[in-house]
Short mmCIF file of C-alpha atoms in Angstrom, two decimals:
data_model
loop_
_atom_site.label_atom_id
_atom_site.label_comp_id
_atom_site.label_asym_id
_atom_site.label_seq_id
_atom_site.Cartn_x
_atom_site.Cartn_y
_atom_site.Cartn_z
CA MET A 290 -14.48 -9.44 35.76
CA LEU A 291 -15.96 -8.75 31.50
CA HIS A 292 -13.38 -9.67 29.42
CA PHE A 293 -14.00 -10.59 25.86
CA SER A 294 -10.81 -12.28 24.68
CA GLN A 295 -7.41 -14.18 26.18
CA LEU A 296 -4.93 -11.62 28.12
CA ASP A 297 -2.18 -12.72 27.09
CA ASP A 298 1.28 -11.29 25.16
CA SER A 299 0.69 -12.91 22.23
CA HIS A 300 -1.20 -9.86 20.39
CA ARG A 301 -0.17 -6.72 22.41
CA SER A 302 0.63 -5.22 18.99
CA ASP A 303 -2.45 -5.28 17.78
CA ARG A 304 -4.54 -2.32 19.50
CA LEU A 305 -7.49 -3.94 19.27
CA HIS A 306 -6.60 -8.01 20.67
CA ARG A 307 -9.16 -7.01 23.36
CA ILE A 308 -12.01 -7.16 21.32
CA ARG A 309 -11.29 -8.41 17.99
CA HIS A 310 -12.42 -12.33 18.45
CA LEU A 311 -15.85 -10.31 19.72
CA LEU A 312 -15.91 -7.77 16.75
CA GLY A 313 -15.00 -11.14 14.22
CA THR A 314 -18.59 -13.05 15.79
CA MET A 315 -20.88 -10.02 15.91
CA ASN A 316 -19.16 -8.96 11.83
CA ASN A 317 -20.03 -12.81 10.92
CA ASN A 318 -23.46 -12.93 12.43
CA PHE A 319 -24.87 -9.47 11.38
CA ALA A 320 -23.84 -10.77 8.00
CA LYS A 321 -24.72 -14.34 8.03
CA TYR A 322 -29.18 -13.21 9.33
CA TYR A 323 -29.36 -10.70 6.82
CA ASN A 324 -29.77 -10.47 2.84
CA PRO A 325 -29.04 -6.49 1.79
CA GLY A 326 -31.03 -4.95 -0.13
CA GLU A 327 -29.72 -2.61 -3.56
CA ASP A 328 -28.71 0.28 -1.20
CA LEU A 329 -25.79 0.37 1.03
CA CYS A 330 -24.12 3.38 3.07
CA ILE A 331 -20.85 4.04 4.66
CA ASP A 332 -20.06 6.21 7.30
CA GLU A 333 -18.11 6.84 10.45
CA SER A 334 -19.73 6.94 13.83
CA VAL A 335 -18.37 7.42 17.08
CA VAL A 336 -18.50 5.11 20.62
CA PRO A 337 -18.10 7.73 23.08
CA PHE A 338 -15.28 8.05 24.78
CA ARG A 339 -13.22 10.71 27.16
CA GLY A 340 -10.37 8.57 28.79
CA ARG A 341 -6.44 8.34 27.56
CA ILE A 342 -6.12 6.33 24.91
CA ILE A 343 -4.02 6.35 21.82
CA PHE A 344 -6.38 5.85 18.86
CA ARG A 345 -9.28 8.61 20.75
CA GLN A 346 -10.47 10.67 17.90
CA TYR A 347 -12.17 14.26 18.09
CA ASN A 348 -15.09 14.75 15.43
CA LYS A 349 -16.92 17.80 15.86
CA GLN A 350 -20.23 17.05 13.17
CA LYS A 351 -20.97 14.25 15.84
CA ARG A 352 -23.11 14.16 18.97
CA HIS A 353 -20.59 12.30 20.98
CA LYS A 354 -17.03 14.60 19.82
CA TYR A 355 -14.75 12.35 21.77
CA GLY A 356 -14.49 8.85 21.44
CA ILE A 357 -13.39 5.60 19.18
CA LYS A 358 -14.08 5.52 15.99
CA GLU A 359 -16.16 3.15 14.21
CA PHE A 360 -16.07 2.68 10.28
CA LYS A 361 -20.29 0.85 9.88
CA LEU A 362 -21.78 -0.39 6.54
CA CYS A 363 -25.74 0.15 6.80
CA THR A 364 -28.45 -0.57 4.71
CA LEU A 365 -31.13 1.90 4.56
CA PRO A 366 -33.53 0.91 7.50
CA GLY A 367 -30.32 1.31 9.79
CA TYR A 368 -28.85 -2.50 9.80
CA THR A 369 -25.17 -2.88 10.64
CA TYR A 370 -23.41 -5.00 8.43
CA LYS A 371 -20.27 -4.70 8.95
CA ILE A 372 -18.15 -2.47 11.13
CA ASN A 373 -14.45 -1.76 11.37
CA ILE A 374 -12.80 0.37 14.41
CA TYR A 375 -10.04 2.52 13.61
CA ALA A 376 -7.21 2.19 15.65
CA GLY A 377 -4.65 4.41 14.13
CA LYS A 378 -2.45 4.71 11.04
CA GLU A 379 0.47 3.19 12.81
CA ASN A 380 -1.74 0.22 13.96
CA ASP A 381 -3.79 -0.37 10.84
CA GLN A 382 -2.00 0.34 7.43
CA ILE A 383 -4.62 -1.39 5.49
CA ASN A 384 -8.10 0.40 6.60
CA THR A 385 -6.92 3.97 7.04
CA THR A 386 -7.38 5.40 3.31
CA PRO A 387 -10.66 6.16 2.64
CA ALA A 388 -10.73 3.92 -0.84
CA ASN A 389 -9.73 0.94 1.52
CA VAL A 390 -11.94 1.65 4.16
CA VAL A 391 -14.54 1.01 1.54
CA MET A 392 -12.94 -1.52 -0.24
CA SER A 393 -12.60 -3.92 2.97
CA LEU A 394 -16.23 -3.05 4.20
CA CYS A 395 -17.57 -4.27 1.09
CA SER A 396 -15.78 -7.27 0.11
CA GLY A 397 -17.96 -9.84 0.76
CA LEU A 398 -20.94 -7.71 -1.47
CA LEU A 399 -19.14 -6.96 -4.47
CA ASN A 400 -20.33 -8.33 -7.45
CA LYS A 401 -24.08 -8.06 -6.96
CA GLY A 402 -24.89 -5.39 -8.02
CA HIS A 403 -25.13 -2.60 -4.80
CA THR A 404 -25.15 0.84 -4.94
CA LEU A 405 -23.23 2.50 -2.23
CA TYR A 406 -23.49 5.75 -0.60
CA THR A 407 -20.40 7.88 0.39
CA ASP A 408 -19.91 11.14 1.89
CA ASN A 409 -17.09 13.32 0.31
CA TRP A 410 -14.34 11.73 2.59
CA TYR A 411 -14.97 8.43 0.60
CA THR A 412 -15.78 9.82 -2.64
CA SER A 413 -13.15 9.49 -5.22
CA ILE A 414 -12.79 8.91 -9.42
CA ASP A 415 -10.59 6.01 -8.41
CA LEU A 416 -13.13 4.42 -6.05
CA ALA A 417 -15.53 4.50 -8.64
CA ARG A 418 -13.61 2.88 -11.40
CA ASN A 419 -12.92 0.00 -8.68
CA LEU A 420 -16.20 -0.36 -7.78
CA LEU A 421 -17.39 -0.71 -11.13
CA LYS A 422 -14.84 -2.98 -12.32
CA ASN A 423 -16.77 -4.69 -9.34
CA GLU A 424 -20.21 -4.41 -10.27
CA THR A 425 -20.79 -2.05 -8.03
CA HIS A 426 -22.45 1.60 -8.26
CA LEU A 427 -20.99 4.41 -6.29
CA VAL A 428 -23.40 7.56 -5.53
CA GLY A 429 -21.93 10.49 -3.21
CA THR A 430 -20.90 14.03 -2.85
CA ILE A 431 -17.06 14.43 -3.87
CA ARG A 432 -14.84 17.23 -2.89
CA LYS A 433 -13.78 19.33 -5.46
CA ASN A 434 -9.96 19.37 -4.96
CA ARG A 435 -10.14 15.26 -5.83
CA LYS A 436 -7.78 14.04 -8.49
CA HIS A 437 -9.11 13.65 -12.20
CA ILE A 438 -12.47 15.94 -12.16
CA PRO A 439 -13.34 18.25 -14.92
CA LYS A 440 -12.52 21.44 -14.15
CA GLU A 441 -15.19 22.88 -16.56
CA VAL A 442 -16.96 21.47 -13.67
CA THR A 443 -15.44 22.41 -10.47
CA THR A 444 -14.35 26.36 -11.73
CA ALA A 445 -18.06 27.17 -12.83
CA LYS A 446 -20.06 30.02 -11.49
CA LEU A 447 -23.61 28.91 -11.49
CA LYS A 448 -27.23 30.78 -10.29
CA ARG A 449 -29.30 28.83 -8.32
CA GLY A 450 -31.53 26.40 -10.06
CA GLU A 451 -28.55 25.95 -13.05
CA HIS A 452 -25.79 23.20 -13.33
CA ILE A 453 -23.03 22.08 -14.75
CA ALA A 454 -22.58 17.52 -15.61
CA ARG A 455 -19.85 15.27 -17.56
CA GLU A 456 -19.90 12.35 -17.83
CA SER A 457 -16.53 10.04 -18.61
CA ASP A 458 -16.46 7.33 -21.32
CA ASP A 459 -16.58 4.72 -18.57
CA GLY A 460 -19.73 5.75 -17.31
CA ILE A 461 -19.02 8.17 -14.28
CA THR A 462 -21.19 11.31 -14.03
CA VAL A 463 -19.72 14.40 -11.81
CA MET A 464 -22.33 17.41 -11.57
CA LYS A 465 -22.11 20.31 -9.52
CA TRP A 466 -25.49 21.82 -8.57
CA LYS A 467 -26.53 25.01 -7.16
CA ASP A 468 -29.05 25.40 -4.38
CA LYS A 469 -28.29 27.47 -1.40
CA ARG A 470 -24.66 27.13 -2.11
CA ASP A 471 -22.62 24.79 -4.40
CA VAL A 472 -22.91 20.55 -4.21
CA LEU A 473 -20.80 18.62 -6.14
CA VAL A 474 -21.56 14.81 -6.51
CA LEU A 475 -20.53 11.79 -8.27
CA SER A 476 -22.42 9.12 -9.81
CA THR A 477 -22.23 5.66 -11.39
CA LYS A 478 -25.24 4.68 -12.04
CA HIS A 479 -27.44 7.96 -12.16
CA SER A 480 -27.64 10.81 -15.73
CA ASP A 481 -27.94 14.60 -15.18
CA ARG A 482 -32.00 13.90 -15.01
CA PHE A 483 -33.81 16.46 -12.42
CA LEU A 484 -37.50 15.46 -11.24
CA THR A 485 -40.15 17.92 -9.91
CA ILE A 486 -40.72 17.44 -6.20
CA THR A 487 -42.47 19.37 -4.18
CA LYS A 488 -41.01 21.70 -1.32
CA ARG A 489 -43.29 24.13 1.20
CA GLY A 490 -46.04 23.25 -1.08
CA LYS A 491 -44.09 24.31 -4.54
CA ALA A 492 -43.12 22.76 -6.98
CA VAL A 493 -38.99 22.41 -7.47
CA LEU A 494 -36.71 20.37 -9.54
CA LYS A 495 -34.45 18.25 -7.95
CA PRO A 496 -31.15 16.07 -9.47
CA LYS A 497 -31.91 12.45 -9.14
CA ILE A 498 -28.55 11.75 -7.81
CA VAL A 499 -29.43 14.28 -5.02
CA ILE A 500 -32.34 12.81 -4.03
CA ASP A 501 -31.52 9.38 -4.26
CA TYR A 502 -28.60 10.28 -1.94
CA ASN A 503 -30.14 12.50 0.50
CA ARG A 504 -32.37 9.39 0.90
CA ALA A 505 -29.82 6.66 1.62
CA LYS A 506 -27.04 9.15 3.51
CA GLY A 507 -28.66 8.83 7.02
CA ALA A 508 -28.69 4.91 7.58
CA VAL A 509 -25.35 5.02 9.80
CA ASP A 510 -26.89 8.22 11.36
CA LEU A 511 -30.07 6.40 12.26
CA SER A 512 -28.18 3.16 13.35
CA ASP A 513 -26.82 5.69 16.10
CA GLN A 514 -30.01 7.28 16.67
CA MET A 515 -31.94 3.99 17.92
CA ALA A 516 -28.95 2.63 19.78
CA ALA A 517 -28.92 6.22 21.82
CA TYR A 518 -32.46 5.52 23.09
CA SER A 519 -32.14 3.87 26.52
CA SER A 520 -28.53 3.25 25.94
CA PRO A 521 -26.04 1.16 28.74
CA LEU A 522 -23.33 3.17 27.75
CA ARG A 523 -21.40 4.98 31.15
CA LYS A 524 -18.51 7.35 31.64
CA SER A 525 -16.64 5.22 34.06
CA VAL A 526 -15.91 2.52 31.93
CA LYS A 527 -12.41 1.16 30.24
CA TRP A 528 -12.47 1.67 26.47
CA TYR A 529 -12.56 -2.17 25.20
CA LYS A 530 -15.77 -3.02 27.80
CA LYS A 531 -17.61 0.23 26.08
CA VAL A 532 -17.13 -1.34 22.46
CA GLY A 533 -18.04 -4.39 23.49
CA ILE A 534 -21.13 -3.44 25.62
CA ASN A 535 -22.34 -1.32 22.71
CA LEU A 536 -21.57 -3.58 20.37
CA LEU A 537 -23.65 -6.29 22.28
CA LEU A 538 -26.24 -4.13 23.67
CA ASN A 539 -26.45 -1.26 21.16
CA THR A 540 -25.58 -2.30 17.36
CA ALA A 541 -26.99 -5.93 18.26
CA VAL A 542 -30.36 -4.87 19.69
CA VAL A 543 -31.04 -2.36 16.80
CA ASN A 544 -30.50 -5.17 14.38
CA ALA A 545 -32.56 -7.82 16.13
CA LEU A 546 -35.68 -4.79 16.17
CA ILE A 547 -35.49 -4.60 12.26
CA LEU A 548 -34.91 -7.93 11.94
CA TYR A 549 -38.03 -8.56 14.57
CA GLN A 550 -40.03 -5.87 12.42
CA MET A 551 -39.25 -7.07 9.51
CA VAL A 552 -40.73 -10.76 10.45
CA THR A 553 -44.03 -9.55 12.57
CA GLY A 554 -44.65 -6.21 10.71
CA ASN A 555 -44.54 -4.86 14.26
CA LYS A 556 -43.54 -1.94 15.22
CA ILE A 557 -42.48 -1.71 18.32
CA GLN A 558 -40.57 0.91 19.90
CA ILE A 559 -36.86 0.39 20.72
CA VAL A 560 -37.01 1.37 24.29
CA GLU A 561 -40.31 -1.46 24.58
CA PHE A 562 -37.93 -3.80 22.55
CA ARG A 563 -35.18 -3.78 24.96
CA LYS A 564 -37.30 -4.50 27.82
CA GLN A 565 -38.64 -7.47 25.89
CA VAL A 566 -35.39 -8.56 25.39
CA LEU A 567 -34.68 -8.69 28.88
CA LYS A 568 -37.64 -10.45 29.82
CA GLY A 569 -37.06 -13.11 27.72
CA LEU A 570 -33.32 -13.52 28.84
CA PHE A 571 -34.90 -13.62 32.44
CA MET A 572 -37.46 -16.28 31.99
CA ARG A 573 -35.32 -18.66 29.82
CA SER A 574 -32.92 -18.23 32.75
CA GLU A 575 -35.31 -19.58 35.02
CA GLU A 576 -36.51 -22.38 33.33
CA THR A 577 -32.88 -23.61 32.75
CA SER A 578 -32.16 -23.67 36.39
CA ASN A 579 -35.58 -25.02 37.32
CA ASN A 580 -34.85 -27.84 34.91
CA VAL A 581 -31.01 -28.34 36.76
CA THR A 582 -30.89 -30.78 39.09
CA ARG A 583 -28.56 -30.88 42.35
CA PRO A 584 -25.70 -33.38 41.44
CA LYS A 585 -25.83 -36.16 44.16
CA ARG A 586 -22.85 -35.69 46.53
CA MET A 587 -20.36 -38.78 45.71
CA ARG A 588 -19.75 -41.20 48.69
CA HIS A 589 -16.31 -41.83 49.29
CA LYS A 590 -14.90 -45.20 51.11
CA LEU A 591 -12.23 -45.94 52.95
CA THR A 592 -10.78 -49.19 51.57
CA ARG A 593 -7.83 -51.87 53.09
CA LYS A 594 -5.41 -52.75 49.92
CA ASP A 595 -5.55 -56.91 49.66
CA GLY A 596 -2.07 -58.52 50.27
CA THR A 597 0.07 -58.34 52.72
CA SER A 598 0.68 -55.34 55.26
CA LYS A 599 4.37 -55.09 54.51
CA ASN A 600 4.23 -55.28 50.87
CA ASN A 601 0.62 -52.70 50.58
CA ARG A 602 2.14 -50.01 52.78
CA ARG A 603 1.83 -46.71 51.32
CA THR A 604 2.55 -42.96 52.80
CA CYS A 605 -0.49 -41.13 53.72
CA GLN A 606 -0.63 -38.41 51.15
CA GLN A 607 -2.39 -36.16 53.30
CA CYS A 608 -0.29 -36.55 55.93
CA TYR A 609 3.15 -36.03 54.06
CA LYS A 610 1.29 -32.97 52.80
CA GLU A 611 1.04 -31.76 55.75
CA ASN A 612 4.31 -32.06 57.29
CA THR A 613 5.65 -30.96 54.23
CA LYS A 614 4.93 -27.05 55.06
CA VAL A 615 6.57 -27.81 58.34
CA MET A 616 9.45 -29.93 57.46
CA GLY A 617 10.27 -30.09 54.22
CA ARG A 618 10.33 -32.62 52.03
CA LEU A 619 13.46 -35.02 53.06
CA LEU A 620 12.20 -35.12 56.76
CA ALA A 621 8.71 -35.35 56.02
CA LYS A 622 9.25 -38.82 53.54
CA ASN A 623 10.94 -40.28 56.84
CA LYS A 624 8.41 -38.82 59.53
CA THR A 625 5.03 -39.68 57.69
CA LYS A 626 3.59 -42.85 58.37
CA LYS A 627 2.54 -45.75 56.21
CA VAL A 628 -0.69 -47.05 55.81
CA VAL A 629 -2.84 -49.86 53.59
CA THR A 630 -5.96 -48.21 53.49
CA PHE A 631 -7.23 -45.72 50.46
CA CYS A 632 -10.15 -44.14 49.26
CA GLU A 633 -11.31 -45.78 46.44
CA THR A 634 -13.55 -43.11 44.95
CA CYS A 635 -11.21 -39.92 44.81
CA PRO A 636 -9.40 -40.11 41.59
CA ASN A 637 -5.71 -41.48 41.52
CA LYS A 638 -7.06 -43.18 44.80
CA PRO A 639 -4.88 -42.11 47.47
CA PHE A 640 -3.36 -43.40 50.27
CA LEU A 641 -5.29 -42.37 53.65
CA CYS A 642 -5.51 -42.83 57.60
CA PHE A 643 -8.29 -42.98 58.50
CA ASP A 644 -7.75 -39.50 60.44
CA CYS A 645 -7.25 -38.15 57.19
CA PHE A 646 -9.72 -39.09 55.47
CA HIS A 647 -12.53 -38.07 57.72
CA LYS A 648 -10.83 -34.41 57.66
CA ILE A 649 -10.56 -34.43 53.77
CA HIS A 650 -14.04 -35.97 52.81
#
């Protein structure tokens, strides 16, 4: 049986109580062994699951459309720094709004000068201001119906290559740029500067905001992509086991691979790395089993109680136990024989007759 927590009724109101302890332990270890760089990315991930569960989600944009939604904070190499699991609005009022999801995931990384990249579900003017107060930049696409966006930006009619931008007094830039379609972005770090890039052999002007966003936005997808190679997840598994296995054997293994590559410089493939991890675990298990010595069997000794037999006689505990099953406690107390011998080795040194001593030892 695979379980990650005690099965009691004390936390039944928490839908994630079966994996809450494991999730907290994994998040602590992810943060303990990695110091993230400047750029961070937040996005959703899905643990595939088609069973019946109240907080199962549907996302047509994901490879696995049905499953359990995770909010992930990742670095650009694809290292998962923190995960929150969505358990429904009724179960978790704190982390369901986009701004609260972001602030919860970034709680240990604020006031350190990081730049956070998000898609249009998270990005808003209010979130940008809140992060600026905590010395953290925000870059991301933004929906045109968000509050406080300048109307002259959202309503502007642009031709391909044209742009319009506005910057607020507190340093928030909102820009609309026409590529194949309108691209609306927000940044607390960039101006409306353009850079020349080469695309299909031609020099093309592109906003610096868009270049940096495209570079960073795929961190969560990269982590999921690496985890998908030789994944141990199977269909007929209960939801909490699937989430736990995904944390231990997918997310943690991908993080371990990234740390391994950073330390050694060896660009090993994820499938080969999984094999090496298994070999290492098996070798350690064999070494441990070889070093374990079999405990010596305890030699029990039947000893006679010192003193007169009349004062030292006690009921044979094994006979009394067997007689109680047949005739009840009151009758067994009178019918069971009394002895002066006991086992010196057993805990509590029980009184036993000669036959019972050899029967149980």
